[in-house]
Coordinates of C-alpha atoms and ligand atoms in Angstrom, one line a residue:
X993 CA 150.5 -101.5 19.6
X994 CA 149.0 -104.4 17.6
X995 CA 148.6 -102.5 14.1
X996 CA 151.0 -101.8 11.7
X997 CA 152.5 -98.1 10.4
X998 CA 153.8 -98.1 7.0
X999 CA 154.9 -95.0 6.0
X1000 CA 156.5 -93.7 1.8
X1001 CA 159.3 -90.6 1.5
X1002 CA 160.7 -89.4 -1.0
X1003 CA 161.1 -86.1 -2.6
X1004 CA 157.9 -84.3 -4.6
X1005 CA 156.7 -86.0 -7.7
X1006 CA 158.4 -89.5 -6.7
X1007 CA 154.7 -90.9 -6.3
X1008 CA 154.1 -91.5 -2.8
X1009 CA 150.1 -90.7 -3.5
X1010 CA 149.7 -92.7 -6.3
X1011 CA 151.3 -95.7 -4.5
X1012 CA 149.2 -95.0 -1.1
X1013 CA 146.4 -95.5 -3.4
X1014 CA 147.3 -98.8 -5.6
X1015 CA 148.5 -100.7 -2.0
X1016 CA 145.2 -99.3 0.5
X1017 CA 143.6 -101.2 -2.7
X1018 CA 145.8 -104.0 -3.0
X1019 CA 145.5 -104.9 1.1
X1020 CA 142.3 -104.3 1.0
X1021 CA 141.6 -107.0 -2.2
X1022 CA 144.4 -109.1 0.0
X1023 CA 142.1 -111.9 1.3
X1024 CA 144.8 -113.4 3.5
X1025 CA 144.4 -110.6 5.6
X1026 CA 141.3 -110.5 8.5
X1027 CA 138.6 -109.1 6.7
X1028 CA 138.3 -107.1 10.0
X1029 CA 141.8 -104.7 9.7
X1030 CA 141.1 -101.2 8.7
X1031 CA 143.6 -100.5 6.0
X1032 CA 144.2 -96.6 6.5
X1033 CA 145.7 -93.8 4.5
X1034 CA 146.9 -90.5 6.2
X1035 CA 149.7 -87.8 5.3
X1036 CA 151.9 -85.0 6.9
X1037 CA 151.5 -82.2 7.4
X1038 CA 147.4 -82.7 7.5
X1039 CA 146.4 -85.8 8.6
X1040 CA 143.6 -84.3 11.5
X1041 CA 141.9 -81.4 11.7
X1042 CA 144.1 -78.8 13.2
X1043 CA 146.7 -80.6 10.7
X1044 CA 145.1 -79.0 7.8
X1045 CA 145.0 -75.5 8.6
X1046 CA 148.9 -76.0 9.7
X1047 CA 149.4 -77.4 6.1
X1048 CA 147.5 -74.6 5.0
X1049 CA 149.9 -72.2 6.2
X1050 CA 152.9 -74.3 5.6
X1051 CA 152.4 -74.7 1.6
X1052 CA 149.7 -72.4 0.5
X1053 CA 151.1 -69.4 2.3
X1054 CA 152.5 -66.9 -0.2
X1055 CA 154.7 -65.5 2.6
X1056 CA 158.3 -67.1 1.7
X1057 CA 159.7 -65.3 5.2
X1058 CA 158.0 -68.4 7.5
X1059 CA 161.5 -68.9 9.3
X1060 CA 162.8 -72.0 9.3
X1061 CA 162.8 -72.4 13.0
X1062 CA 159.4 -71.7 12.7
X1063 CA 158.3 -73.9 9.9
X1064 CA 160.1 -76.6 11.7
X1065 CA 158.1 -76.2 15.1
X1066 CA 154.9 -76.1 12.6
X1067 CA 156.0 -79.6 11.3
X1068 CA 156.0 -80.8 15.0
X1069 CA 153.2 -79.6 15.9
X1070 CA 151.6 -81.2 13.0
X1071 CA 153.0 -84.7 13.9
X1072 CA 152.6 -83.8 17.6
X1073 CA 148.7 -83.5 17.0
X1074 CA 148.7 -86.4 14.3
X1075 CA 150.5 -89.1 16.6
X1076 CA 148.2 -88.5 19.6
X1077 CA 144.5 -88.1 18.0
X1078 CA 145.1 -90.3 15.1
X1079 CA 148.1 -92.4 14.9
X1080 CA 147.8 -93.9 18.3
X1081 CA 144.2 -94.5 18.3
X1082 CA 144.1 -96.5 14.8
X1083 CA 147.0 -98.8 15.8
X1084 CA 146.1 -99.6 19.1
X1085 CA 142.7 -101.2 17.6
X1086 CA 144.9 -102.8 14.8
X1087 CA 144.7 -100.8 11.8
X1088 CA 147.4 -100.9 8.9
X1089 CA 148.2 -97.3 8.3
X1090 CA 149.9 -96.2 5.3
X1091 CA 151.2 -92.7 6.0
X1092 CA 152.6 -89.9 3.2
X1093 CA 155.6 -88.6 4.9
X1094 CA 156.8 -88.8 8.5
X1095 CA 159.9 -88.0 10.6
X1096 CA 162.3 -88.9 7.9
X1097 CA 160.9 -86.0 6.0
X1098 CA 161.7 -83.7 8.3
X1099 CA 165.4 -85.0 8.9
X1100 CA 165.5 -84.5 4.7
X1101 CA 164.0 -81.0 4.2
X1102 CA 163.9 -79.3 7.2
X1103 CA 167.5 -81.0 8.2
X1104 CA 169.7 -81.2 4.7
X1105 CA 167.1 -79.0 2.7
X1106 CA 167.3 -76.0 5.4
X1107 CA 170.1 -77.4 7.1
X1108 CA 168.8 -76.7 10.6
X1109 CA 170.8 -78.8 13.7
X1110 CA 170.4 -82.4 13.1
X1111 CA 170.3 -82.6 17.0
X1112 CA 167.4 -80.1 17.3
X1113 CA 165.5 -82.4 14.9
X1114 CA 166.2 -85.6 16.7
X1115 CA 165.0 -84.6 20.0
X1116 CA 161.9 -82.5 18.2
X1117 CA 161.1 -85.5 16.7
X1118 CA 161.3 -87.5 19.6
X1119 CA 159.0 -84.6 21.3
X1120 CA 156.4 -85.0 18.8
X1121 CA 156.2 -88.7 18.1
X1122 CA 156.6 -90.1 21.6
X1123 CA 158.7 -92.6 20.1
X1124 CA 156.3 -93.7 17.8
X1125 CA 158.7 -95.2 14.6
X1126 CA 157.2 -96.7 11.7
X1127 CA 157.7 -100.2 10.9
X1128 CA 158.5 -99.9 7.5
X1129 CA 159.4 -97.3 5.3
X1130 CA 159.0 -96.7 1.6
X1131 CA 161.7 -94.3 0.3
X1132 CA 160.5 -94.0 -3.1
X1133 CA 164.0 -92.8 -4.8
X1134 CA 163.5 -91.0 -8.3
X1135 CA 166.2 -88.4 -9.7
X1136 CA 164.9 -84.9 -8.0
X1137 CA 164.9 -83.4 -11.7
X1138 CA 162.1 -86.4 -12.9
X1139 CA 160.9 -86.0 -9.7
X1140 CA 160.2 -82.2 -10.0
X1141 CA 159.1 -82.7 -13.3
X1142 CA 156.4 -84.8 -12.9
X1143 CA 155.2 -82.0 -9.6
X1144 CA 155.1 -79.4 -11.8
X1145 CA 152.5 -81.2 -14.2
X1146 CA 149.9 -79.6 -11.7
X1147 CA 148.9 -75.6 -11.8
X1148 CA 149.6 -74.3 -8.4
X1149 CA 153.4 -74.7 -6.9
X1150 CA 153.3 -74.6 -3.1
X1151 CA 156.3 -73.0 -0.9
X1152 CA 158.3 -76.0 -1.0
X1153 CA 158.2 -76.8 -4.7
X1154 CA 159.3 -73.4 -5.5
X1155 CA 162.6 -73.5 -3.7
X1156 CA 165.6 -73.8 -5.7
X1157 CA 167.3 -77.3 -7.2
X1158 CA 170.3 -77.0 -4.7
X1159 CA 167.8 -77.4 -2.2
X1160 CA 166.1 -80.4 -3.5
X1161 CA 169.3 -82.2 -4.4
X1162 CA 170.2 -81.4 -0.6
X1163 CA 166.9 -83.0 0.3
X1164 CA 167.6 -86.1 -2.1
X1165 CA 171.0 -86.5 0.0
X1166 CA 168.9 -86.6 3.2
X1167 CA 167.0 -89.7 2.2
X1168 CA 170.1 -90.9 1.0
X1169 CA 172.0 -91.1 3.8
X1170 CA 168.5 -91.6 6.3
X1171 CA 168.6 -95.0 4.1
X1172 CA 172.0 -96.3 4.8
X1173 CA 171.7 -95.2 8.3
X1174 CA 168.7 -97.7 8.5
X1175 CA 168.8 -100.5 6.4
X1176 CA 166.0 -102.8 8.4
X1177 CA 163.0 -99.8 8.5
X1178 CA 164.1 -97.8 5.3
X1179 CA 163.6 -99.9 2.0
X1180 CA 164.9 -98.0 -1.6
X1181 CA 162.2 -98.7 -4.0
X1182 CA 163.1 -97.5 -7.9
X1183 CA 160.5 -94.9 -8.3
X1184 CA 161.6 -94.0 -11.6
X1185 CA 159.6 -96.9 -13.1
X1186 CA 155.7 -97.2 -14.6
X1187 CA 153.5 -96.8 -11.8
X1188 CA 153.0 -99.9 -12.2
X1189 CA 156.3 -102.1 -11.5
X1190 CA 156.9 -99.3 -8.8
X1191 CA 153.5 -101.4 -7.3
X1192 CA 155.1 -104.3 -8.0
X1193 CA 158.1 -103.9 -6.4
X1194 CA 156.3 -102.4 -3.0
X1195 CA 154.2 -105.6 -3.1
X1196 CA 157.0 -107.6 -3.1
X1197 CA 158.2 -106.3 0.5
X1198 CA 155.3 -105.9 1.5
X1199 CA 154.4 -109.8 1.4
X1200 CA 157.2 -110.6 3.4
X1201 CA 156.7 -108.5 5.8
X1202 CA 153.1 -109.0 5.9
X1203 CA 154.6 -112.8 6.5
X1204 CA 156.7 -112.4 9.3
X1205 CA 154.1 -109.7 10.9
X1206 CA 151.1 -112.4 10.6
X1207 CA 152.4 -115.3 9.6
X1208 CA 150.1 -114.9 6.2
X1209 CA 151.8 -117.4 3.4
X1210 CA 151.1 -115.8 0.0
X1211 CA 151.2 -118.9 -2.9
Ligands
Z5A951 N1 157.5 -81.5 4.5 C1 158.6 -81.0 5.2 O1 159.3 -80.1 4.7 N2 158.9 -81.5 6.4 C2 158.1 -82.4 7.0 O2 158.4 -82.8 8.1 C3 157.0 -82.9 6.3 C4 156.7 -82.4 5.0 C5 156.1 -84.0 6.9 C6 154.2 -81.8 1.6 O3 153.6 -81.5 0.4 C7 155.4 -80.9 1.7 O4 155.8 -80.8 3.0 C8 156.6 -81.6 1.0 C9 157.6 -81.8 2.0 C10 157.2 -80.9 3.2 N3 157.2 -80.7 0.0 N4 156.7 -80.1 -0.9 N5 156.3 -79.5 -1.7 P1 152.6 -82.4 -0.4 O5 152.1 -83.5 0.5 O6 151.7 -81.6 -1.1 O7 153.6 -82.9 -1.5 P2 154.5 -84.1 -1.7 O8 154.5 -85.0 -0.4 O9 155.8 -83.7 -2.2 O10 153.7 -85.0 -2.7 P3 153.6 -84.7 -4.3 O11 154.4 -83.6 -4.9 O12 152.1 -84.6 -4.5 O13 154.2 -86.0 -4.9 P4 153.9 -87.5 -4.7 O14 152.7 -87.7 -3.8 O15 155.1 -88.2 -4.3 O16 153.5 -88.0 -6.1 P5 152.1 -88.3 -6.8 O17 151.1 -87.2 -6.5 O18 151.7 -89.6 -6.7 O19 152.5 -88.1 -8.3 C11 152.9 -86.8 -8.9 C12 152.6 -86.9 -10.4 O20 153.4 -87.9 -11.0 C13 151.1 -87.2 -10.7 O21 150.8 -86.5 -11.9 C14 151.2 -88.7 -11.0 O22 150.2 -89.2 -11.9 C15 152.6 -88.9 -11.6 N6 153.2 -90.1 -11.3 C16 153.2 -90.8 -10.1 N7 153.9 -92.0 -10.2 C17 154.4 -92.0 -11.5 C18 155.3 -92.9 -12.2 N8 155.8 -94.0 -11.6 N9 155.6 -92.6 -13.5 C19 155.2 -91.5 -14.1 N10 154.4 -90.6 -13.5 C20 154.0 -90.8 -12.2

């Protein structure tokens, strides 16, 4: 595949849309880059059409008893549906897609926060990506409490947000640990800063990679 999948984790509030937003512009203003690459944004669960009434039942459901098991199978689906018709398609004409949430979000919640098999999740996600990995990953790390905090600035509180601190804290371990366990796709980025010099710091990496990807030399 000739385009390139960026995707940002972290838990709620830690500013993966905000981000999204400030680097789609950035890239785009970026004239190094061929005027010609699509710069994309996309997010899981939701990024097609069947995607969104899977989020729909995911997060706006008022039925706490979705099993696990079951809310798990509706993440792959999700990704299932969003790799194929979407992800696949867009990369193979050369886009740059910047994507809210992925597989490592489903190691975190659905593996540390619900603390389903680790093994199950592997091969699920193997199922539903086809192997697709990103090739760089922005875990935006900000304390789950800040993180939580700034979430709960909005009115409505979807299934996930209302769960209980252990089970954020569990979920902060996951990207944690997902982090060490890949140093060369996973890259910490202080999210507890301005908006701002959280850009800054994405930029940063992003240049250099943007380098070595198409051998673009920023001044
Ligand atoms: N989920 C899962 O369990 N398993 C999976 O496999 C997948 C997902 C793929 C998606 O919900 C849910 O699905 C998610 C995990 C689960 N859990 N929940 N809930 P979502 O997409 O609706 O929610 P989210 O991904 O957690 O995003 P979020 O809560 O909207 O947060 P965010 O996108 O990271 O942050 P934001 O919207 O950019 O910022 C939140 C607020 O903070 C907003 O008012 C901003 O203006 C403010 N903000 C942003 N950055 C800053 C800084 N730097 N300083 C101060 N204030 C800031």
């Amino acid at each position: 595949m000739s385009g390139k999948f960026i995707v940002f984790e972290g838990v709620e509030g830690s500013g993966k849309t905000t981000q999204i937003q400030q680097i789609q512009s950035w890239l785009q203003r970026c004239r190094l880059l061929d005027p010609a690459t699509r710069i994309v944004t996309t997010r899981e669960p939701g990024g097609t059409a069947l995607g969104q009434q899977l989020r729909q039942i995911l997060l706006q459901s008022t039925d706490d008893l979705i099993q696990d098991r079951t809310e798990l199978l509706l993440y792959a689906a999700d990704r299932a549906q969003h790799v194929e018709a979407y992800l696949k398609p867009l990369l193979a004409a050369g886009a740059i897609v910047l994507c809210d949430r992925y597989t490592d979000s489903t190691v975190a919640y659905q593996g540390y926060g619900r603390q389903l098999d680790q093994i199950l999740i592997e091969q699920l996600n193997q199922i539903a990506t086809g192997g697709l990995v990103s090739d760089l990953t922005f875990w935006l790390d900000v304390e789950v409490e800040l993180g939580l905090e700034r979430a709960q600035g909005r009115a409505a509180h979807d299934r996930i947000e209302r769960a209980d601190l252990s089970f954020h804290r569990r979920v902060q371990q996951g990207f944690t640990q997902l982090a060490a366990a890949h140093p060369q796709r996973i890259v910490r980025i202080d999210a507890s800063l301005s908006p701002e010099a959280v850009s800054q710091q994405i930029q940063q990496v992003l240049q250099a990679r943007l380098q070595d990807w198409y051998g673009i030399e920023f001044a």
